[in-house]
Amino acid sequence: MTFIFHIFVKKHMDTLKIKSYFSTLSSGEQKHLLSELTTINVNSEYNLIELREIKFNEKQGVCPHCGNIKYTKMGKDKDVQRYKCKNCNKTFTPFTGTWMAQIHKKDKLADYLKLMREGLSLDKIRDKLGINKKTAFDWRHKIAHSLKGVSEHEFTGITESDETFFLRSEKGSAGLNHEARKRGKQIKTRGISKEQVAVIATADRKSSISLEVSGFGRIGKDDITKAIGDKIIKQTILCTDGHVSFKSFAIENNLEHHVLKASIKEFVKEGKFHIQHINSLHSRLKKWINEDLFGVASKYLQNYLSWFKFMEQYKTTDYMKSIVTFGIENTNARKEYLDAVKNRYSIKNNVILN
């Protein structure tokens, strides 16, 4: 027998042994093994690269240009399958429109996602994967930007909301709008000022989270409306501090509103109305941004908020499976990212355009 035939027989026999062993397991053991095998498959480079191609080959995809479900194969380009839409006649690949479009070295993306999850610096990722630091930076923001709209749901039941602030940072900018501030040095202005970036954080008692940059300085009712207005329903019960803008927002939307006044040590009402969960979220977020990442440029802050929100929502599930599933399903990700780079990632007139 030839060498190739020997390999075929060996693989075939191994498959039979696996099937035979699997049949001896209990129902619970079988489910556990299948779950582990699925995790291994999802975490593999093959699955990351081929997941969408398999879906398209099984006629489960749609044209990223017009949304039509009818398409046909049209050869390969650099080992990547191409398709042609029967409606708009445009061609596409499994990655067209996603954050993976136009990315070279896709075989390194699975490892990159794991290192990104571990919180490694760009320098360490560069050294481990052998890629350029600029490439590592671009991949980070393409991925983070694609997660912005992931799992956005309406807030139901008791919902906590509060603002938090980060020092304004223009690190990495060629031309600063003000004198550079050394890392760790505090601002001179007391209280809330234009030297601080406001973030409105909101979360209900289930799994819905919103983290939105509102701009520099104090927030107003319009900022709150822009951040969470479309996620509020009549059944939402809002818990906040005594900020007057939250009061106005609640009145305008006819919401049940419970105000917690820390000045008089009022931290919990009726044993269930409080903002302790959102304060804890603030604490984790600030530690991650200020200590783990050593601060981020204000113009990129929303990307990092989207990334942090994703990790918070999927920390008890398989991270790789979730980020692959959601990331490559967003066929508007590349366009949105390019628009953001071109038009929004800038700071003008004390406004963050993101």
Short mmCIF file of C-alpha atoms in Angstrom, two decimals:
data_model
loop_
_atom_site.label_atom_id
_atom_site.label_comp_id
_atom_site.label_asym_id
_atom_site.label_seq_id
_atom_site.Cartn_x
_atom_site.Cartn_y
_atom_site.Cartn_z
CA MET A 1 0.00 0.00 0.00
CA THR A 2 1.14 3.54 -0.66
CA PHE A 3 2.04 5.97 2.11
CA ILE A 4 -1.08 8.06 1.40
CA PHE A 5 -3.28 4.97 1.69
CA HIS A 6 -1.66 4.11 5.05
CA ILE A 7 -2.52 7.61 6.30
CA PHE A 8 -6.12 7.24 5.08
CA VAL A 9 -6.56 3.87 6.83
CA LYS A 10 -5.04 5.20 10.07
CA LYS A 11 -7.36 8.25 10.13
CA HIS A 12 -10.36 6.07 9.29
CA MET A 13 -9.55 3.64 12.12
CA ASP A 14 -9.01 6.54 14.56
CA THR A 15 -12.45 7.89 13.63
CA LEU A 16 -14.04 4.49 14.26
CA LYS A 17 -12.33 4.28 17.67
CA ILE A 18 -13.59 7.74 18.60
CA LYS A 19 -17.13 6.84 17.58
CA SER A 20 -16.94 3.58 19.51
CA TYR A 21 -15.65 5.36 22.64
CA PHE A 22 -18.30 8.08 22.35
CA SER A 23 -21.10 5.48 22.31
CA THR A 24 -19.91 4.11 25.69
CA LEU A 25 -20.33 7.47 27.44
CA SER A 26 -23.39 8.52 29.40
CA SER A 27 -25.67 11.22 28.01
CA GLY A 28 -24.17 13.84 30.37
CA GLU A 29 -20.60 12.85 29.46
CA GLN A 30 -21.42 13.03 25.76
CA LYS A 31 -22.83 16.57 26.13
CA HIS A 32 -19.75 17.67 28.11
CA LEU A 33 -17.36 16.22 25.52
CA LEU A 34 -19.28 17.83 22.64
CA SER A 35 -19.14 21.17 24.43
CA GLU A 36 -15.36 20.91 24.87
CA LEU A 37 -14.85 19.83 21.25
CA THR A 38 -16.96 22.79 20.09
CA THR A 39 -14.80 25.17 22.14
CA ILE A 40 -11.63 23.69 20.63
CA ASN A 41 -13.11 24.01 17.14
CA VAL A 42 -14.19 27.61 17.66
CA ASN A 43 -10.80 28.57 19.09
CA SER A 44 -8.92 27.06 16.15
CA GLU A 45 -7.46 29.20 13.39
CA TYR A 46 -9.30 27.08 10.83
CA ASN A 47 -12.67 27.87 12.34
CA LEU A 48 -11.95 31.58 12.60
CA ILE A 49 -10.95 31.82 8.96
CA GLU A 50 -13.42 29.34 7.52
CA LEU A 51 -16.52 29.89 9.68
CA ARG A 52 -18.24 32.28 7.28
CA GLU A 53 -17.08 30.44 4.17
CA ILE A 54 -18.69 27.24 5.47
CA LYS A 55 -21.88 29.20 6.15
CA PHE A 56 -21.89 30.69 2.64
CA ASN A 57 -21.15 27.34 1.02
CA GLU A 58 -24.19 25.90 2.79
CA LYS A 59 -26.34 28.72 1.35
CA GLN A 60 -26.90 30.31 4.75
CA GLY A 61 -25.42 33.71 3.92
CA VAL A 62 -26.65 36.84 2.16
CA CYS A 63 -25.05 39.28 -0.24
CA PRO A 64 -23.32 41.99 1.85
CA HIS A 65 -24.13 44.56 -0.85
CA CYS A 66 -27.90 44.12 -1.25
CA GLY A 67 -28.93 41.43 1.25
CA ASN A 68 -30.14 38.98 -1.40
CA ILE A 69 -30.03 35.29 -0.44
CA LYS A 70 -29.31 33.99 -3.95
CA TYR A 71 -25.67 33.82 -5.01
CA THR A 72 -23.28 31.44 -6.70
CA LYS A 73 -19.63 30.50 -6.33
CA MET A 74 -17.21 32.35 -8.58
CA GLY A 75 -13.76 30.85 -8.18
CA LYS A 76 -11.13 31.59 -5.55
CA ASP A 77 -8.75 34.45 -4.94
CA LYS A 78 -5.69 33.61 -2.82
CA ASP A 79 -7.46 30.49 -1.50
CA VAL A 80 -10.50 32.53 -0.43
CA GLN A 81 -13.82 31.60 -2.05
CA ARG A 82 -15.55 34.36 -4.04
CA TYR A 83 -19.28 34.59 -4.74
CA LYS A 84 -21.48 36.50 -7.17
CA CYS A 85 -24.89 37.85 -6.23
CA LYS A 86 -27.71 36.91 -8.62
CA ASN A 87 -29.53 40.14 -7.82
CA CYS A 88 -26.97 42.97 -7.94
CA ASN A 89 -24.28 40.99 -9.83
CA LYS A 90 -21.59 42.20 -7.43
CA THR A 91 -18.92 39.81 -6.21
CA PHE A 92 -17.86 39.30 -2.61
CA THR A 93 -15.94 37.06 -0.25
CA PRO A 94 -16.99 35.69 3.16
CA PHE A 95 -15.24 38.71 4.74
CA THR A 96 -16.60 41.54 2.58
CA GLY A 97 -17.78 44.36 4.83
CA THR A 98 -16.58 42.75 8.07
CA TRP A 99 -13.65 43.94 10.16
CA MET A 100 -11.61 41.09 8.64
CA ALA A 101 -11.87 42.57 5.13
CA GLN A 102 -8.54 43.67 3.68
CA ILE A 103 -6.63 42.15 6.60
CA HIS A 104 -3.56 40.16 5.64
CA LYS A 105 -2.08 37.42 7.83
CA LYS A 106 -5.53 36.16 8.84
CA ASP A 107 -3.86 33.02 10.15
CA LYS A 108 -2.60 35.12 13.09
CA LEU A 109 -6.01 36.54 14.05
CA ALA A 110 -7.03 33.68 16.37
CA ASP A 111 -3.86 34.12 18.43
CA TYR A 112 -4.28 37.90 18.28
CA LEU A 113 -7.79 37.68 19.73
CA LYS A 114 -6.53 35.54 22.62
CA LEU A 115 -3.70 37.98 23.40
CA MET A 116 -6.12 40.89 23.14
CA ARG A 117 -8.40 39.13 25.63
CA GLU A 118 -5.46 38.70 28.00
CA GLY A 119 -4.85 42.44 27.89
CA LEU A 120 -1.32 42.30 26.51
CA SER A 121 0.24 45.54 25.34
CA LEU A 122 0.72 46.28 21.66
CA ASP A 123 4.48 45.85 22.07
CA LYS A 124 4.07 42.36 23.57
CA ILE A 125 1.55 41.36 20.91
CA ARG A 126 3.94 42.60 18.22
CA ASP A 127 6.80 40.51 19.65
CA LYS A 128 4.72 37.35 20.15
CA LEU A 129 3.08 37.37 16.71
CA GLY A 130 5.85 38.96 14.67
CA ILE A 131 3.64 41.72 13.29
CA ASN A 132 4.12 45.46 13.05
CA LYS A 133 2.96 47.53 16.06
CA LYS A 134 0.84 49.68 13.73
CA THR A 135 -0.83 46.50 12.48
CA ALA A 136 -1.54 45.40 16.06
CA PHE A 137 -3.03 48.84 16.77
CA ASP A 138 -5.23 48.82 13.64
CA TRP A 139 -6.52 45.30 14.35
CA ARG A 140 -7.41 46.28 17.92
CA HIS A 141 -9.55 49.20 16.80
CA LYS A 142 -11.16 47.39 13.89
CA ILE A 143 -12.27 44.64 16.25
CA ALA A 144 -13.35 47.01 19.05
CA HIS A 145 -15.27 49.25 16.65
CA SER A 146 -17.13 46.26 15.20
CA LEU A 147 -18.41 45.44 18.70
CA LYS A 148 -20.08 48.80 19.28
CA GLY A 149 -23.60 47.65 18.49
CA VAL A 150 -23.32 44.12 19.86
CA SER A 151 -26.14 42.98 22.14
CA GLU A 152 -27.82 46.35 22.54
CA HIS A 153 -31.17 45.74 24.20
CA GLU A 154 -33.86 47.80 25.87
CA PHE A 155 -33.48 48.31 29.60
CA THR A 156 -36.10 46.44 31.58
CA GLY A 157 -36.93 46.54 35.27
CA ILE A 158 -34.62 48.30 37.71
CA THR A 159 -32.01 50.18 35.71
CA GLU A 160 -29.06 52.09 37.18
CA SER A 161 -27.41 55.03 35.42
CA ASP A 162 -24.64 57.41 36.39
CA GLU A 163 -21.88 59.42 34.76
CA THR A 164 -18.17 58.98 35.31
CA PHE A 165 -15.19 60.96 34.03
CA PHE A 166 -11.79 60.36 32.46
CA LEU A 167 -9.02 62.91 32.09
CA ARG A 168 -8.83 64.35 28.61
CA SER A 169 -6.03 62.74 26.64
CA GLU A 170 -4.65 63.56 23.22
CA LYS A 171 -1.73 61.18 23.41
CA GLY A 172 -0.46 60.11 20.03
CA SER A 173 -1.72 63.30 18.36
CA ALA A 174 0.71 65.25 16.19
CA GLY A 175 -0.73 68.64 17.12
CA LEU A 176 -2.17 69.15 20.59
CA ASN A 177 -4.93 71.63 21.32
CA HIS A 178 -3.31 72.43 24.65
CA GLU A 179 -0.04 72.00 26.54
CA ALA A 180 0.82 68.33 27.02
CA ARG A 181 0.07 66.91 30.45
CA LYS A 182 2.43 64.33 31.88
CA ARG A 183 0.94 60.94 32.65
CA GLY A 184 -0.52 60.82 36.16
CA LYS A 185 -0.53 64.59 36.60
CA GLN A 186 -3.90 65.96 37.65
CA ILE A 187 -5.69 68.89 36.02
CA LYS A 188 -5.52 72.33 37.63
CA THR A 189 -9.24 73.17 37.41
CA ARG A 190 -11.29 72.05 40.40
CA GLY A 191 -14.51 70.11 39.88
CA ILE A 192 -15.90 69.08 36.50
CA SER A 193 -14.35 70.90 33.55
CA LYS A 194 -13.65 70.61 29.82
CA GLU A 195 -10.46 68.77 30.77
CA GLN A 196 -12.56 65.72 31.58
CA VAL A 197 -14.44 63.34 29.28
CA ALA A 198 -17.89 62.30 30.48
CA VAL A 199 -19.09 58.73 30.05
CA ILE A 200 -22.72 57.79 30.75
CA ALA A 201 -22.91 54.24 32.07
CA THR A 202 -26.23 52.41 32.34
CA ALA A 203 -27.11 48.83 33.25
CA ASP A 204 -30.20 46.90 34.28
CA ARG A 205 -30.23 43.93 36.66
CA LYS A 206 -30.11 41.45 33.79
CA SER A 207 -27.44 41.82 31.12
CA SER A 208 -28.05 45.06 29.23
CA ILE A 209 -25.17 47.54 29.44
CA SER A 210 -24.58 50.90 27.77
CA LEU A 211 -21.33 52.85 27.91
CA GLU A 212 -21.43 56.04 25.87
CA VAL A 213 -19.05 58.98 25.59
CA SER A 214 -21.11 62.18 25.84
CA GLY A 215 -18.39 64.82 25.49
CA PHE A 216 -16.26 67.10 27.64
CA GLY A 217 -17.40 68.48 30.99
CA ARG A 218 -20.81 68.20 32.64
CA ILE A 219 -23.59 66.18 31.05
CA GLY A 220 -27.10 67.47 30.25
CA LYS A 221 -30.50 65.93 29.59
CA ASP A 222 -29.83 65.84 25.84
CA ASP A 223 -26.65 63.83 26.45
CA ILE A 224 -28.61 61.26 28.46
CA THR A 225 -31.30 61.09 25.79
CA LYS A 226 -28.69 60.51 23.09
CA ALA A 227 -26.98 57.80 25.15
CA ILE A 228 -29.97 55.74 26.31
CA GLY A 229 -33.17 57.40 25.09
CA ASP A 230 -33.88 54.73 22.46
CA LYS A 231 -33.32 51.90 24.97
CA ILE A 232 -35.79 53.11 27.60
CA ILE A 233 -39.32 51.65 27.77
CA LYS A 234 -42.31 52.32 30.03
CA GLN A 235 -41.37 49.39 32.28
CA THR A 236 -37.93 50.84 32.98
CA ILE A 237 -37.40 51.85 36.60
CA LEU A 238 -34.56 54.35 36.74
CA CYS A 239 -32.17 54.63 39.70
CA THR A 240 -29.68 57.52 39.71
CA ASP A 241 -27.96 60.01 41.97
CA GLY A 242 -29.40 63.48 42.44
CA HIS A 243 -28.15 64.92 39.13
CA VAL A 244 -30.84 67.29 37.87
CA SER A 245 -30.43 66.13 34.25
CA PHE A 246 -31.48 62.58 35.17
CA LYS A 247 -34.55 64.01 36.92
CA SER A 248 -35.51 65.95 33.79
CA PHE A 249 -34.93 62.90 31.61
CA ALA A 250 -37.13 60.72 33.85
CA ILE A 251 -39.95 63.29 33.88
CA GLU A 252 -39.83 63.72 30.10
CA ASN A 253 -40.07 59.96 29.58
CA ASN A 254 -42.66 59.35 32.35
CA LEU A 255 -40.37 56.95 34.17
CA GLU A 256 -40.52 55.70 37.73
CA HIS A 257 -37.43 57.36 39.16
CA HIS A 258 -35.61 56.66 42.42
CA VAL A 259 -32.94 59.18 43.48
CA LEU A 260 -30.14 58.10 45.82
CA LYS A 261 -28.56 60.96 47.76
CA ALA A 262 -25.05 60.05 48.86
CA SER A 263 -24.73 63.43 50.64
CA ILE A 264 -27.11 62.17 53.33
CA LYS A 265 -25.74 58.61 53.15
CA GLU A 266 -28.76 57.31 51.29
CA PHE A 267 -27.39 54.33 49.42
CA VAL A 268 -30.35 51.92 49.21
CA LYS A 269 -34.12 52.44 49.09
CA GLU A 270 -36.61 49.75 49.99
CA GLY A 271 -33.82 47.20 49.93
CA LYS A 272 -33.59 47.12 46.11
CA PHE A 273 -33.26 50.60 44.62
CA HIS A 274 -29.58 51.61 44.45
CA ILE A 275 -26.74 52.37 42.03
CA GLN A 276 -24.16 50.05 43.55
CA HIS A 277 -23.92 47.85 40.45
CA ILE A 278 -23.14 50.81 38.20
CA ASN A 279 -20.62 52.18 40.69
CA SER A 280 -18.90 48.79 40.69
CA LEU A 281 -18.90 48.86 36.87
CA HIS A 282 -17.30 52.33 37.00
CA SER A 283 -14.59 50.99 39.29
CA ARG A 284 -13.71 48.06 37.01
CA LEU A 285 -13.79 50.27 33.93
CA LYS A 286 -11.48 52.90 35.42
CA LYS A 287 -9.00 50.30 36.62
CA TRP A 288 -8.92 48.73 33.16
CA ILE A 289 -8.53 52.03 31.31
CA ASN A 290 -6.17 53.81 33.71
CA GLU A 291 -4.09 50.96 35.11
CA ASP A 292 -4.18 48.04 32.69
CA LEU A 293 -4.09 50.15 29.52
CA PHE A 294 -2.21 53.13 31.06
CA GLY A 295 -4.86 55.49 29.73
CA VAL A 296 -6.24 55.87 26.21
CA ALA A 297 -6.61 58.79 23.82
CA SER A 298 -10.00 60.47 24.21
CA LYS A 299 -10.72 60.15 20.49
CA TYR A 300 -10.51 56.34 20.82
CA LEU A 301 -12.32 56.07 24.16
CA GLN A 302 -15.64 54.90 22.67
CA ASN A 303 -13.88 51.96 20.99
CA TYR A 304 -12.43 50.87 24.32
CA LEU A 305 -15.82 51.26 25.99
CA SER A 306 -17.35 48.95 23.36
CA TRP A 307 -14.59 46.42 23.96
CA PHE A 308 -15.01 46.59 27.75
CA LYS A 309 -18.80 46.24 27.47
CA PHE A 310 -18.36 43.14 25.31
CA MET A 311 -16.01 41.56 27.86
CA GLU A 312 -18.43 42.34 30.68
CA GLN A 313 -21.41 40.84 28.87
CA TYR A 314 -19.61 37.69 27.70
CA LYS A 315 -17.18 37.05 30.55
CA THR A 316 -19.13 33.93 31.62
CA THR A 317 -19.37 32.50 28.09
CA ASP A 318 -16.81 31.49 25.50
CA TYR A 319 -15.07 34.72 24.50
CA MET A 320 -13.63 33.48 21.23
CA LYS A 321 -16.91 31.98 20.06
CA SER A 322 -18.77 35.19 20.89
CA ILE A 323 -16.31 37.62 19.32
CA VAL A 324 -16.04 35.55 16.13
CA THR A 325 -19.81 35.12 15.85
CA PHE A 326 -20.68 38.77 16.41
CA GLY A 327 -17.62 40.33 14.82
CA ILE A 328 -17.85 38.70 11.41
CA GLU A 329 -21.63 38.97 11.21
CA ASN A 330 -21.41 42.77 11.10
CA THR A 331 -21.00 43.45 7.38
CA ASN A 332 -21.09 47.21 7.94
CA ALA A 333 -18.09 47.12 10.26
CA ARG A 334 -15.43 48.05 7.70
CA LYS A 335 -17.39 51.02 6.29
CA GLU A 336 -18.24 52.30 9.77
CA TYR A 337 -14.62 51.99 10.84
CA LEU A 338 -13.29 53.85 7.79
CA ASP A 339 -15.91 56.59 8.26
CA ALA A 340 -14.86 56.91 11.89
CA VAL A 341 -11.18 57.15 10.98
CA LYS A 342 -11.89 59.75 8.31
CA ASN A 343 -14.51 61.93 9.98
CA ARG A 344 -14.98 61.22 13.65
CA TYR A 345 -11.74 60.32 15.38
CA SER A 346 -10.88 63.94 16.09
CA ILE A 347 -11.34 66.51 18.81
CA LYS A 348 -12.59 69.91 17.70
CA ASN A 349 -14.04 72.77 19.69
CA ASN A 350 -14.11 70.61 22.83
CA VAL A 351 -16.35 68.03 21.12
CA ILE A 352 -15.45 64.38 20.59
CA LEU A 353 -16.63 63.36 17.15
CA ASN A 354 -17.12 59.61 17.48
#
